[in-house]
């Protein structure tokens, strides 16, 4: 029984020290996410115009959106860049869950800014999540969260369908936070 629990708690380790999944970078093409994972696609308008786009892009890539949403975030750089290690945590005391990730890709383009991070060993899920801000032709500033994930430890397997609901709620919370940051 102990061995079974130990096996259930061990994340996929396809790349020792690196991401815990094979499909690294797959969130770059959100229309073709890998099979065998839960998929999350959430998108909403958070502002309008070039100034709102710049503010939203900075809030996403400089970690302000995550921090202002109530999550604790530590990173080994002030701004998202490939290879930057990030730890996001939530909860209190013994119920705090820390999730280690690494930035997989970034976009610092004229009408597109954001990044994706992938799970590292010790993360309760296995997969990748991107946070992208785009300036649409009509001037709308759109925030999109795209993710693919599956349980990597026994307690996320046990939580079953609750985990995707929590992920969608977190994406909505990030969008509300980003909208407030853009307006201020």
Short mmCIF file of N, CA, C and O in Angstrom, two decimals, residues 76-134:
data_model
loop_
_atom_site.label_atom_id
_atom_site.label_comp_id
_atom_site.label_asym_id
_atom_site.label_seq_id
_atom_site.Cartn_x
_atom_site.Cartn_y
_atom_site.Cartn_z
N UNK A 76 12.70 33.83 -9.91
CA UNK A 76 14.11 34.19 -9.88
C UNK A 76 14.45 35.29 -10.89
O UNK A 76 15.61 35.52 -11.20
N UNK A 77 13.42 36.00 -11.39
CA UNK A 77 13.61 37.17 -12.25
C UNK A 77 12.40 38.08 -12.08
O UNK A 77 11.31 37.63 -11.71
N UNK A 78 12.59 39.37 -12.35
CA UNK A 78 11.51 40.34 -12.22
C UNK A 78 10.50 40.27 -13.35
O UNK A 78 9.41 40.85 -13.26
N UNK A 79 10.86 39.58 -14.41
CA UNK A 79 10.02 39.53 -15.60
C UNK A 79 10.09 38.13 -16.20
O UNK A 79 11.12 37.46 -16.12
N UNK A 80 9.01 37.69 -16.82
CA UNK A 80 8.97 36.36 -17.44
C UNK A 80 9.99 36.26 -18.57
O UNK A 80 10.09 37.15 -19.41
N UNK A 81 10.73 35.19 -18.56
CA UNK A 81 11.70 34.88 -19.60
C UNK A 81 11.92 33.38 -19.62
O UNK A 81 11.77 32.72 -18.58
N UNK A 82 12.23 32.80 -20.76
CA UNK A 82 12.44 31.35 -20.82
C UNK A 82 13.42 30.86 -19.76
O UNK A 82 14.49 31.45 -19.58
N UNK A 83 13.02 29.82 -19.05
CA UNK A 83 13.86 29.23 -18.02
C UNK A 83 13.69 29.83 -16.64
O UNK A 83 14.18 29.26 -15.66
N UNK A 84 13.01 30.95 -16.51
CA UNK A 84 12.79 31.56 -15.19
C UNK A 84 11.97 30.60 -14.33
O UNK A 84 10.94 30.09 -14.76
N UNK A 85 12.46 30.36 -13.12
CA UNK A 85 11.75 29.48 -12.18
C UNK A 85 10.75 30.31 -11.38
O UNK A 85 11.07 31.41 -10.92
N UNK A 86 9.56 29.76 -11.23
CA UNK A 86 8.46 30.43 -10.55
C UNK A 86 7.83 29.45 -9.57
O UNK A 86 7.71 28.26 -9.88
N UNK A 87 7.45 29.96 -8.40
CA UNK A 87 6.67 29.14 -7.47
C UNK A 87 5.45 29.95 -7.07
O UNK A 87 5.57 31.06 -6.56
N UNK A 88 4.29 29.38 -7.33
CA UNK A 88 3.03 30.01 -6.97
C UNK A 88 2.46 29.19 -5.82
O UNK A 88 2.47 27.96 -5.85
N UNK A 89 1.98 29.89 -4.78
CA UNK A 89 1.40 29.16 -3.66
C UNK A 89 0.13 29.85 -3.18
O UNK A 89 -0.05 31.05 -3.36
N UNK A 90 -0.73 29.03 -2.61
CA UNK A 90 -1.99 29.53 -2.07
C UNK A 90 -2.34 28.66 -0.86
O UNK A 90 -1.90 27.53 -0.74
N UNK A 91 -3.16 29.20 0.01
CA UNK A 91 -3.56 28.48 1.21
C UNK A 91 -2.90 29.07 2.44
O UNK A 91 -2.18 30.07 2.36
N UNK A 92 -3.13 28.41 3.56
CA UNK A 92 -2.62 28.90 4.84
C UNK A 92 -2.00 27.74 5.61
O UNK A 92 -2.56 26.64 5.65
N UNK A 93 -0.85 28.00 6.21
CA UNK A 93 -0.22 27.02 7.10
C UNK A 93 0.00 25.68 6.44
O UNK A 93 0.54 25.59 5.35
N UNK A 94 -0.46 24.62 7.13
CA UNK A 94 -0.30 23.27 6.62
C UNK A 94 -1.10 23.04 5.35
O UNK A 94 -0.89 22.07 4.63
N UNK A 95 -2.05 23.93 5.08
CA UNK A 95 -2.90 23.79 3.90
C UNK A 95 -2.41 24.65 2.73
O UNK A 95 -3.12 24.85 1.77
N UNK A 96 -1.19 25.16 2.83
CA UNK A 96 -0.60 25.92 1.74
C UNK A 96 -0.02 24.94 0.72
O UNK A 96 0.70 24.01 1.08
N UNK A 97 -0.35 25.17 -0.54
CA UNK A 97 0.19 24.35 -1.61
C UNK A 97 1.08 25.24 -2.47
O UNK A 97 0.65 26.28 -2.96
N UNK A 98 2.33 24.82 -2.62
CA UNK A 98 3.28 25.54 -3.46
C UNK A 98 3.49 24.72 -4.73
O UNK A 98 3.67 23.51 -4.68
N UNK A 99 3.44 25.40 -5.87
CA UNK A 99 3.55 24.71 -7.14
C UNK A 99 4.72 25.27 -7.95
O UNK A 99 4.70 26.40 -8.38
N UNK A 100 5.78 24.46 -8.12
CA UNK A 100 6.94 24.92 -8.87
C UNK A 100 6.74 24.81 -10.38
O UNK A 100 6.22 23.81 -10.88
N UNK A 101 7.15 25.85 -11.09
CA UNK A 101 7.02 25.91 -12.55
C UNK A 101 8.26 26.57 -13.13
O UNK A 101 9.04 27.21 -12.42
N UNK A 102 8.40 26.47 -14.44
CA UNK A 102 9.44 27.19 -15.17
C UNK A 102 8.81 27.79 -16.42
O UNK A 102 7.96 27.16 -17.06
N UNK A 103 9.21 29.01 -16.73
CA UNK A 103 8.71 29.67 -17.93
C UNK A 103 9.24 28.91 -19.14
O UNK A 103 10.43 28.66 -19.26
N UNK A 104 8.34 28.55 -20.04
CA UNK A 104 8.66 27.76 -21.22
C UNK A 104 8.87 28.65 -22.44
O UNK A 104 9.80 28.45 -23.21
N UNK A 105 7.98 29.60 -22.64
CA UNK A 105 8.10 30.52 -23.76
C UNK A 105 7.52 31.88 -23.39
O UNK A 105 6.75 31.99 -22.44
N UNK A 106 7.96 32.90 -24.11
CA UNK A 106 7.44 34.25 -23.90
C UNK A 106 7.09 34.85 -25.25
O UNK A 106 7.58 34.42 -26.30
N UNK A 107 6.24 35.86 -25.21
CA UNK A 107 5.88 36.64 -26.40
C UNK A 107 5.94 38.10 -26.00
O UNK A 107 5.20 38.53 -25.11
N UNK A 108 6.86 38.82 -26.59
CA UNK A 108 6.97 40.27 -26.40
C UNK A 108 6.90 40.87 -27.81
O UNK A 108 7.92 41.18 -28.41
N UNK A 109 5.69 40.97 -28.31
CA UNK A 109 5.47 41.39 -29.70
C UNK A 109 4.61 42.65 -29.74
O UNK A 109 4.07 43.07 -28.72
N UNK A 110 4.46 43.22 -30.92
CA UNK A 110 3.72 44.47 -31.10
C UNK A 110 2.28 44.36 -30.57
O UNK A 110 1.80 45.26 -29.89
N UNK A 111 1.60 43.27 -30.88
CA UNK A 111 0.20 43.11 -30.49
C UNK A 111 -0.05 41.84 -29.66
O UNK A 111 -1.19 41.38 -29.56
N UNK A 112 1.01 41.29 -29.06
CA UNK A 112 0.88 40.05 -28.30
C UNK A 112 1.97 40.00 -27.24
O UNK A 112 3.15 40.10 -27.56
N UNK A 113 1.56 39.87 -25.97
CA UNK A 113 2.51 39.80 -24.87
C UNK A 113 2.05 38.72 -23.89
O UNK A 113 0.86 38.63 -23.59
N UNK A 114 2.99 37.94 -23.39
CA UNK A 114 2.63 36.94 -22.39
C UNK A 114 3.68 35.87 -22.26
O UNK A 114 4.80 36.01 -22.75
N UNK A 115 3.30 34.80 -21.60
CA UNK A 115 4.24 33.70 -21.36
C UNK A 115 3.46 32.44 -21.02
O UNK A 115 2.26 32.47 -20.76
N UNK A 116 4.19 31.34 -21.02
CA UNK A 116 3.65 30.06 -20.54
C UNK A 116 4.63 29.49 -19.55
O UNK A 116 5.84 29.65 -19.70
N UNK A 117 4.09 28.85 -18.52
CA UNK A 117 4.98 28.09 -17.65
C UNK A 117 4.53 26.65 -17.60
O UNK A 117 3.38 26.31 -17.85
N UNK A 118 5.52 25.79 -17.34
CA UNK A 118 5.28 24.36 -17.29
C UNK A 118 5.60 23.83 -15.91
O UNK A 118 6.41 24.40 -15.18
N UNK A 119 4.97 22.72 -15.58
CA UNK A 119 5.14 22.13 -14.26
C UNK A 119 6.51 21.48 -14.11
O UNK A 119 7.07 20.93 -15.05
N UNK A 120 7.02 21.57 -12.88
CA UNK A 120 8.27 20.92 -12.50
C UNK A 120 7.97 19.86 -11.45
O UNK A 120 6.86 19.82 -10.90
N UNK A 121 8.94 19.03 -11.14
CA UNK A 121 8.77 18.01 -10.11
C UNK A 121 8.31 18.67 -8.81
O UNK A 121 8.82 19.73 -8.44
N UNK A 122 7.31 18.09 -8.18
CA UNK A 122 6.75 18.64 -6.95
C UNK A 122 5.43 19.35 -7.18
O UNK A 122 4.72 19.68 -6.24
N UNK A 123 5.07 19.61 -8.43
CA UNK A 123 3.80 20.25 -8.76
C UNK A 123 2.71 19.17 -8.71
O UNK A 123 2.92 18.06 -9.19
N UNK A 124 1.54 19.47 -8.15
CA UNK A 124 0.49 18.45 -8.06
C UNK A 124 -0.20 18.14 -9.39
O UNK A 124 -0.96 17.18 -9.48
N UNK A 125 0.06 18.94 -10.40
CA UNK A 125 -0.46 18.69 -11.74
C UNK A 125 0.72 18.51 -12.69
O UNK A 125 1.86 18.83 -12.35
N UNK A 126 0.44 18.06 -13.87
CA UNK A 126 1.46 17.87 -14.90
C UNK A 126 0.93 18.55 -16.16
O UNK A 126 -0.16 18.21 -16.63
N UNK A 127 1.65 19.56 -16.67
CA UNK A 127 1.20 20.23 -17.87
C UNK A 127 1.73 21.64 -17.99
O UNK A 127 2.74 21.99 -17.38
N UNK A 128 1.02 22.45 -18.77
CA UNK A 128 1.49 23.79 -19.12
C UNK A 128 0.31 24.76 -19.15
O UNK A 128 -0.81 24.37 -19.46
N UNK A 129 0.60 26.01 -18.83
CA UNK A 129 -0.44 27.05 -18.81
C UNK A 129 0.15 28.33 -19.38
O UNK A 129 1.25 28.72 -19.02
N UNK A 130 -0.60 28.96 -20.29
CA UNK A 130 -0.13 30.22 -20.86
C UNK A 130 -1.07 31.36 -20.49
O UNK A 130 -2.27 31.16 -20.27
N UNK A 131 -0.50 32.56 -20.42
CA UNK A 131 -1.20 33.79 -20.08
C UNK A 131 -0.83 34.80 -21.15
O UNK A 131 0.31 35.24 -21.21
N UNK A 132 -1.77 35.12 -22.00
CA UNK A 132 -1.47 35.92 -23.18
C UNK A 132 -2.41 37.11 -23.29
O UNK A 132 -3.62 36.99 -23.10
N UNK A 133 -1.84 38.27 -23.58
CA UNK A 133 -2.60 39.50 -23.81
C UNK A 133 -2.43 39.86 -25.28
O UNK A 133 -1.30 39.90 -25.77
N UNK A 134 -3.53 40.10 -25.96
CA UNK A 134 -3.47 40.48 -27.37
C UNK A 134 -4.24 41.78 -27.60
O UNK A 134 -5.25 42.04 -26.93
#
